[in-house]
Coordinates of C-alpha atoms in Angstrom, one line a residue:
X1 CA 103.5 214.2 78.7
X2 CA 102.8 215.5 82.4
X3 CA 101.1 213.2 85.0
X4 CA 98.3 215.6 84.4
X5 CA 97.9 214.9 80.4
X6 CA 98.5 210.9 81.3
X7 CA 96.1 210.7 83.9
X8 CA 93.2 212.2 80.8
X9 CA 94.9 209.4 79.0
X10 CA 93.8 207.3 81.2
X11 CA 90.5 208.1 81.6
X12 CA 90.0 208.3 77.4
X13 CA 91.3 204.8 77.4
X14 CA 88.2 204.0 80.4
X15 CA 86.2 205.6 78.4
X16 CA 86.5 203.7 75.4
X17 CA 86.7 200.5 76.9
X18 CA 82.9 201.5 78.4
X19 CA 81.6 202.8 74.9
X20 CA 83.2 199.6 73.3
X21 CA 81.3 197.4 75.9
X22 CA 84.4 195.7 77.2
X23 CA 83.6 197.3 81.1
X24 CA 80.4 198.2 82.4
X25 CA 81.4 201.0 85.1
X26 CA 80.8 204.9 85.6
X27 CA 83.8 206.4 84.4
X28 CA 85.8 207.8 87.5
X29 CA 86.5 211.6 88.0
X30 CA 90.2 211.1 87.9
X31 CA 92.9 208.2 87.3
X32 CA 96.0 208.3 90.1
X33 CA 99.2 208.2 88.3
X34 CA 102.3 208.1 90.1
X35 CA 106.2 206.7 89.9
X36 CA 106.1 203.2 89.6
X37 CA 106.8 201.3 93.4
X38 CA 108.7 198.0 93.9
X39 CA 108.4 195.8 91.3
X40 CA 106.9 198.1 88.8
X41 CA 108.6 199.4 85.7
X42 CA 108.3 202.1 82.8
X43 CA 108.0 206.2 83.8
X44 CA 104.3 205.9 86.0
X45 CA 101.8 203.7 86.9
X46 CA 98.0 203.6 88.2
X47 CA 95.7 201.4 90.0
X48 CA 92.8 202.2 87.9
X49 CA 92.5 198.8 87.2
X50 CA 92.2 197.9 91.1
X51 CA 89.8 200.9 91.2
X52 CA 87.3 199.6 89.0
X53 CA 88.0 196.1 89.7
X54 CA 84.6 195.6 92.3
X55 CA 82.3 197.9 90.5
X56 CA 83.1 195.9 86.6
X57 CA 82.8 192.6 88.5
X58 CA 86.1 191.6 87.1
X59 CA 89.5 190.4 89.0
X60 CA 91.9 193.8 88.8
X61 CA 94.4 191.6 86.4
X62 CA 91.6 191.4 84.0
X63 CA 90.4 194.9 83.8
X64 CA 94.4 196.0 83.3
X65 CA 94.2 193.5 80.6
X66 CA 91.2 195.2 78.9
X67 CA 92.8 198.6 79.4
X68 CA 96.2 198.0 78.2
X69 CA 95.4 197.7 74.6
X70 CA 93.3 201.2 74.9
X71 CA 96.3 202.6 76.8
X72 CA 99.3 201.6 73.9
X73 CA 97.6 202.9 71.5
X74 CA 97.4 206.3 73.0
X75 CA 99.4 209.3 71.7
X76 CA 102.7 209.7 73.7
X77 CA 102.4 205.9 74.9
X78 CA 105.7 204.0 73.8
X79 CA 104.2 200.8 76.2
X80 CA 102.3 199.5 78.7
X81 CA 102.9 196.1 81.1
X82 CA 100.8 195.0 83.8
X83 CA 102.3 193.8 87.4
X84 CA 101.0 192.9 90.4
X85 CA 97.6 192.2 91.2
X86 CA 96.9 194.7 88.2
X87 CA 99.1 197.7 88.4
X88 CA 99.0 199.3 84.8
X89 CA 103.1 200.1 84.1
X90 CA 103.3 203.0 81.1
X91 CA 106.7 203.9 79.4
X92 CA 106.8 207.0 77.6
X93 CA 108.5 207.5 74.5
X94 CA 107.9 207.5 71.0
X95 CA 104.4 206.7 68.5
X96 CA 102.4 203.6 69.7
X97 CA 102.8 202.2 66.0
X98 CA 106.4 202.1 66.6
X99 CA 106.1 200.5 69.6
X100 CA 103.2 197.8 68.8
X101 CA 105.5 196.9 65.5
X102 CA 108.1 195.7 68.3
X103 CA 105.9 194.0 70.5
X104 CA 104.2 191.8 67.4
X105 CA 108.1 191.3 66.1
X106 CA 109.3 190.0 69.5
X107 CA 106.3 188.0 70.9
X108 CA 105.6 186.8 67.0
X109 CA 102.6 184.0 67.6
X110 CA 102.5 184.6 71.4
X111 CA 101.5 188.1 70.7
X112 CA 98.2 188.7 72.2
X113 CA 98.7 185.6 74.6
X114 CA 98.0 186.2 78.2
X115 CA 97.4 184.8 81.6
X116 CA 93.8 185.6 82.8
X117 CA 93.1 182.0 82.8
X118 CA 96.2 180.6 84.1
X119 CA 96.3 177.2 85.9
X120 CA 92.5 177.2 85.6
X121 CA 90.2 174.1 83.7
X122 CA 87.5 175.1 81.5
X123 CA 85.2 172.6 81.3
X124 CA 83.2 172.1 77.9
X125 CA 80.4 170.0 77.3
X126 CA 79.5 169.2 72.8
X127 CA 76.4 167.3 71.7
X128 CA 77.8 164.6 69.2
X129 CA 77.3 167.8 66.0
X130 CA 80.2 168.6 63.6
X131 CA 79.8 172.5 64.4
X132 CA 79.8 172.1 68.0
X133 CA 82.6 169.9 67.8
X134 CA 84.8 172.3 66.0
X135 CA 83.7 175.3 68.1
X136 CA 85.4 173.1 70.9
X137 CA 88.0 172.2 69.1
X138 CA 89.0 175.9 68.0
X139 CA 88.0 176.5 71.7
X140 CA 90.7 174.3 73.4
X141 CA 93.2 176.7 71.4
X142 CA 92.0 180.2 72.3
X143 CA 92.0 179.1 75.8
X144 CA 95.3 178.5 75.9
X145 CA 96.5 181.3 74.7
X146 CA 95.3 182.9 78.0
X147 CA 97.1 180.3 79.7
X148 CA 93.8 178.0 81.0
X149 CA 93.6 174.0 79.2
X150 CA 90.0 173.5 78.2
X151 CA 88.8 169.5 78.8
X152 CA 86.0 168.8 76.0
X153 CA 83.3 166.0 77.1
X154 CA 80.6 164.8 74.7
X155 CA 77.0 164.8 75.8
X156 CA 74.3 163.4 74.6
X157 CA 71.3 166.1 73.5
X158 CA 68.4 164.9 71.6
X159 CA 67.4 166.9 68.8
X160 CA 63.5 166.7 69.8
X161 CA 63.5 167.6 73.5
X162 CA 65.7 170.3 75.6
X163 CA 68.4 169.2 77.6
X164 CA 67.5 168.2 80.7
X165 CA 68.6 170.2 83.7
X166 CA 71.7 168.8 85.5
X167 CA 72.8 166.6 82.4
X168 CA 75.2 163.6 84.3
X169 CA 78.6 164.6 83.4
X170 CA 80.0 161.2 84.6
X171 CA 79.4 160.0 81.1
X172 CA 81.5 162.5 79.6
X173 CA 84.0 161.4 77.2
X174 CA 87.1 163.5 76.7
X175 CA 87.9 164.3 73.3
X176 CA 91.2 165.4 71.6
X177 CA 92.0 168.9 69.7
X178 CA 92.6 167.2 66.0
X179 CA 90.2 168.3 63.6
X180 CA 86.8 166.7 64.8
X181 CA 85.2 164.2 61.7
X182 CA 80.9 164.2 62.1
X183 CA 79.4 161.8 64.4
X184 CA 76.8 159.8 63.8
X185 CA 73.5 161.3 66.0
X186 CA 72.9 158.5 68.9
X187 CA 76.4 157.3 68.8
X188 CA 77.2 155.7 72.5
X189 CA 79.9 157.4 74.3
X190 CA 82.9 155.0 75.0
X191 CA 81.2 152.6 78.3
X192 CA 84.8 153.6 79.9
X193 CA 83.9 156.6 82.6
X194 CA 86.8 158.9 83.3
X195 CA 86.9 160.7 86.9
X196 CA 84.0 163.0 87.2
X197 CA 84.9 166.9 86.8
X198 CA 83.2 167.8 89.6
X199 CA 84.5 165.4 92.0
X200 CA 85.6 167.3 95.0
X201 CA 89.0 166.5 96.8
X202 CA 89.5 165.8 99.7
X203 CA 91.9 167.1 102.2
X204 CA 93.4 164.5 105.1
X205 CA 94.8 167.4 106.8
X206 CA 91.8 169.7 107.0
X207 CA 88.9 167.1 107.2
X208 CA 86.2 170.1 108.0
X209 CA 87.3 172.0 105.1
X210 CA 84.4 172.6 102.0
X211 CA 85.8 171.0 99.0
X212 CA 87.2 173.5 95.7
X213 CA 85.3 175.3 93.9
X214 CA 84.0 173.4 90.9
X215 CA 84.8 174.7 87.1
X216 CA 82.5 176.6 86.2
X217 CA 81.1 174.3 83.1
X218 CA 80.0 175.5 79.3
X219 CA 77.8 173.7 77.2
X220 CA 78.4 174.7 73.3
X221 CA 75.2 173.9 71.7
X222 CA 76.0 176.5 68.5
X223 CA 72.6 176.5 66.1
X224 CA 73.8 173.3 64.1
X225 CA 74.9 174.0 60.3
X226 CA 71.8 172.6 57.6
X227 CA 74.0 170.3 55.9
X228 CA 77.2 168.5 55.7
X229 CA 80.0 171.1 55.3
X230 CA 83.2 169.1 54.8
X231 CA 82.7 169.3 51.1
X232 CA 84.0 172.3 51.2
X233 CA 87.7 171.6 52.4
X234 CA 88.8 171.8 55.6
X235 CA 89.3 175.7 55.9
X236 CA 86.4 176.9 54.1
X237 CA 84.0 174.2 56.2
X238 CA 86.0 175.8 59.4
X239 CA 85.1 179.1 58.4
X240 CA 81.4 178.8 57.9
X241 CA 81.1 177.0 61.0
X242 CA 83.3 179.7 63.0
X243 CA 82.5 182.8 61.9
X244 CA 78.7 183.6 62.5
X245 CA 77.6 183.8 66.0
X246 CA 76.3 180.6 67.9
X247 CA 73.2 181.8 67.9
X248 CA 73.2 182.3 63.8
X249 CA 72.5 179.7 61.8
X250 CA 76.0 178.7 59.3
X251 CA 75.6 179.2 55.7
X252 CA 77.0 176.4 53.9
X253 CA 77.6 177.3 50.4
X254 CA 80.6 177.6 48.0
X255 CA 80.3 181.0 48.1
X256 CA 83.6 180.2 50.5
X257 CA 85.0 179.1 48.4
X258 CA 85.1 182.1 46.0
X259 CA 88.3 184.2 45.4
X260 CA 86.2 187.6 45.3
X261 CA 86.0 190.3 47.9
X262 CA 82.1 189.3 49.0
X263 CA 84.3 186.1 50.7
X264 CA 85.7 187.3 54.2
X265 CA 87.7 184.3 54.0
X266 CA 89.3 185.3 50.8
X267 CA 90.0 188.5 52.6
X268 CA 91.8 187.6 55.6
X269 CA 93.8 184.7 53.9
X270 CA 94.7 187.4 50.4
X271 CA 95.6 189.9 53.1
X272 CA 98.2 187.5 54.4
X273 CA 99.3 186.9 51.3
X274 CA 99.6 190.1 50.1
X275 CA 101.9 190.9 53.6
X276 CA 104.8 187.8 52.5
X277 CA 104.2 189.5 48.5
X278 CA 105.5 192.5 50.1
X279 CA 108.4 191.8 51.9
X280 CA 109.1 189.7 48.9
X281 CA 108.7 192.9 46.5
X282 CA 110.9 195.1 49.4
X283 CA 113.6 192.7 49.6
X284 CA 113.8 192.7 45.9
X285 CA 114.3 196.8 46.0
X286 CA 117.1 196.5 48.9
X287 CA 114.4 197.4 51.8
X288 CA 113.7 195.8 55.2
X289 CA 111.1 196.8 57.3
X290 CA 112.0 199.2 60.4
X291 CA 109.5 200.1 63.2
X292 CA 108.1 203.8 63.0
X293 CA 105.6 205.8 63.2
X294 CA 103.1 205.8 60.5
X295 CA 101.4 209.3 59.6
X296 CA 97.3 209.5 60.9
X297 CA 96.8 210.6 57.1
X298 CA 98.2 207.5 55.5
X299 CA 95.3 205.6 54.6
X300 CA 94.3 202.7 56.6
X301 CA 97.6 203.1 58.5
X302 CA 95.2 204.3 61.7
X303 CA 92.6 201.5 61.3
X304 CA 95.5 198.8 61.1
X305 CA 97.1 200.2 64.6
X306 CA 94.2 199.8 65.7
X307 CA 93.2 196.6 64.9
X308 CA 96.4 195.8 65.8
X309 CA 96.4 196.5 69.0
X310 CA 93.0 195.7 70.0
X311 CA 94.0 191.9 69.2
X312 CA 95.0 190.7 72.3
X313 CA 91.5 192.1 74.6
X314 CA 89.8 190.1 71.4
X315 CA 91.4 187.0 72.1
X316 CA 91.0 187.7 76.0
X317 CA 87.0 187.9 74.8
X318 CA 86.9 185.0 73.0
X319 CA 88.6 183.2 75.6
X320 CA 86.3 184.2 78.3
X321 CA 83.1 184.4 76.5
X322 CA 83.7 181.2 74.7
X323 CA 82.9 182.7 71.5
X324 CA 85.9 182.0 68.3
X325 CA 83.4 184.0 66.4
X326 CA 84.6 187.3 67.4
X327 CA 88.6 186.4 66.9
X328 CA 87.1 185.3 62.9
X329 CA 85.3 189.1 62.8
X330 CA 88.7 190.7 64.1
X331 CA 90.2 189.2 61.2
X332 CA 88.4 190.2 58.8
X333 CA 89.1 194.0 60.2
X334 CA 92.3 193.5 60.2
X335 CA 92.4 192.4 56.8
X336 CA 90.2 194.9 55.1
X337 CA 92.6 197.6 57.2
X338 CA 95.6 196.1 55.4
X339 CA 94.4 195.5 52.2
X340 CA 93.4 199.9 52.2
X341 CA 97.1 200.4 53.5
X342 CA 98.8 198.2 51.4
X343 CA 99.5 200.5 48.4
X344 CA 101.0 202.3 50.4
X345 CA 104.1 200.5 51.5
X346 CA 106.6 200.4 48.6
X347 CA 107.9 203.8 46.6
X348 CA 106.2 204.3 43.2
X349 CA 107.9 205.0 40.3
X350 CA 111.9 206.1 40.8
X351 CA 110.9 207.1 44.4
X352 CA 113.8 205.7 46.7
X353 CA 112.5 203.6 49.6
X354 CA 112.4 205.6 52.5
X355 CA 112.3 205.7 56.5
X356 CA 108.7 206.1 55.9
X357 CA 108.7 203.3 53.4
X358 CA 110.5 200.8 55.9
X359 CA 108.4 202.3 59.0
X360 CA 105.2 201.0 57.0
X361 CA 106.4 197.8 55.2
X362 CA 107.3 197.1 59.4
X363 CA 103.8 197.3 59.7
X364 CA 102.3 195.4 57.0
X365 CA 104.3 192.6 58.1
X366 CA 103.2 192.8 61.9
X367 CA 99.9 192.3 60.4
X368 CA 100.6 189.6 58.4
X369 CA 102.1 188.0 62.0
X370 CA 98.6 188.4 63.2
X371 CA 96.5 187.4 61.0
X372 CA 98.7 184.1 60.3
X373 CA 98.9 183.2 64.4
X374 CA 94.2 184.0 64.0
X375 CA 94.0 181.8 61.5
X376 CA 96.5 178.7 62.9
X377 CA 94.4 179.7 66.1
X378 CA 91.2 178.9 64.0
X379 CA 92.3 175.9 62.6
X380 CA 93.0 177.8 59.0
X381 CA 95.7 177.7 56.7
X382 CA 97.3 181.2 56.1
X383 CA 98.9 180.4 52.5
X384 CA 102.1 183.1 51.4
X385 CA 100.6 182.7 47.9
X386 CA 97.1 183.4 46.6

């Protein structure tokens, strides 16, 4: 690939970043691509990312993060790492399947993890509600995946009047990230206050100087569910609760509960499932899986690349945005992408497993990493038998 073809490269990954509603930006003209400087890495590397930085209304770091997915997945791409303020480093080389299928093996859980929140509080503020509760809970989690520690504070909301404006955090009462139990509606935070959030600090040295900025605070007030859900077990109850929107209204129903393909949660866990069954089943015919690239006309093999590599800008989203809902939807892609690529993986018949046959058994089992580490991220069991 010349600097010419990578800088277009560059641009289509812009591009689909805009038309995916991850930037907000007028596509530039043309992307800089050069040799990597001091501290870079890989063949070249642009400042795109510091480029559209002011105009997206993001720091640099975090628009590299949005790109890179877009980037690795590109033809020609072998991989992408970000340096700097928000240099974008790109190795050429071989497919981007190949090369994901290595990443996910190495990083294993940590892959997707990231650093756009590093060293910083996220404040969050629940009423005393089981579904706001475990939005927090599930919260505290994806946050630290991009390297920020969430504090969780109850509040007091009543259900007949709006919150008032400039609710007295000094009442807060920090909670823990076990799986939250239902509160009785009125119950008295512990009379115990700890330090307020938004204390500022002062500085003996520099007595003129303005205090630090404060966190910037969330209150999660998700549209509670209509009844009780724990009868439903602990990962179906998660589920419902998780995986509509907060403005949506939870369905609470056994339909969870149902080993079908209507159930999203059957899905996602069944594809999980179905990954171990297959290393199981390879194992059993003498093959192992080995990173390559899988054909664009193997079906599903595209879609789960893709879904693939878009993980980590999800969990950057749902990190930033506050939202687990849209690290529950990315599952359920991932899942449906696996469960139309899953046939296949092993040979049929006599056939004699192949490069291609360990290239997408590789695969499979890079999405089974993933979908595992969403679900433990979710609070969900991923079981190896369904």
């Amino acid at each position: 690939m010349t600097p010419v073809e990578l800088s277009r490269t560059v641009l289509r990954a812009v591009r689909r970043a805009v038309d995916e509603g991850e930037l907000s930006v007028v596509v530039p003209v043309r992307a800089v691509v050069t040799p990597p400087g001091p501290g870079g890495c890989g063949d070249y590397a642009t400042n795109i990312a510091l480029q559209l930085a002011r105009p997206a209304g993001r720091p640099a770091r975090q628009v590299a993060e949005i790109l890179r997915p877009h980037l690795t997945r590109s033809e020609g791409v072998a991989d992408v790492a970000i340096t700097g303020p928000g240099f974008l480093n790109i190795r050429l080389g071989g497919g981007a399947g190949a090369s994901l299928v290595r990443e996910i093996q190495r990083r294993r859980d940590a892959y997707g993890h990231g650093d756009i929140l590093a060293g910083q509080i996220v404040p969050l503020r629940v009423p005393y509600d089981i579904r706001a509760e475990v939005v927090a809970d599930t919260l505290v989690r994806i946050v630290a995946t991009q390297g920020g520690r969430a504090e969780v504070h109850h509040i007091h909301i009543h259900r007949s009047c709006a919150e008032p404006a400039g609710t007295d955090l000094s009442r807060a009462e920090p909670v823990g990230t076990d799986l939250p139990q239902a509160k009785t509606a009125g119950t008295d935070p512990s009379p115990a206050e700890p330090p307020h959030i938004n204390a500022p600090q002062a500085d003996p040295a520099r007595p003129h100087r303005l205090h630090r900025p404060r966190p910037q605070i969330t209150t999660l007030r998700p549209t509670p569910a209509p009844e009780d859900p724990t009868p439903l077990g602990p990962d179906a109850a998660r589920w419902a609760l998780l995986h509509p929107a907060a403005h949506d209204r939870p369905r609470i129903s056994a339909d969870h509960l149902l080993q079908r393909e209507s159930n999203p949660l059957f899905r996602v866990r069944y594809a999980h499932a179905r990954t171990r069954a297959l290393t199981r089943n390879a194992a059993a015919l003498g093959c192992t899986g080995d990173p390559g690239d899988v054909p664009e006309d193997v079906p599903g093999g595209g879609e789960l690349v893709g879904a693939l590599a878009g993980y980590p800008a999800v969990l950057t989203q749902a990190a930033l945005h506050r939202a687990p809902d849209r690290l529950a939807r990315h599952l359920v892609t991932t899942a449906d992408a696996l469960l139309a690529f899953q046939h296949t993986v092993l040979p049929l018949g006599d056939e004699k497993p192949s490069a291609a046959h360990r290239a997408r058994l590789a695969l499979a089992e890079a999405a089974g990493t993933v979908l595992a580490g969403g679900l433990s991220l979710l609070g969900i069991s991923a079981p190896d038998y369904l």
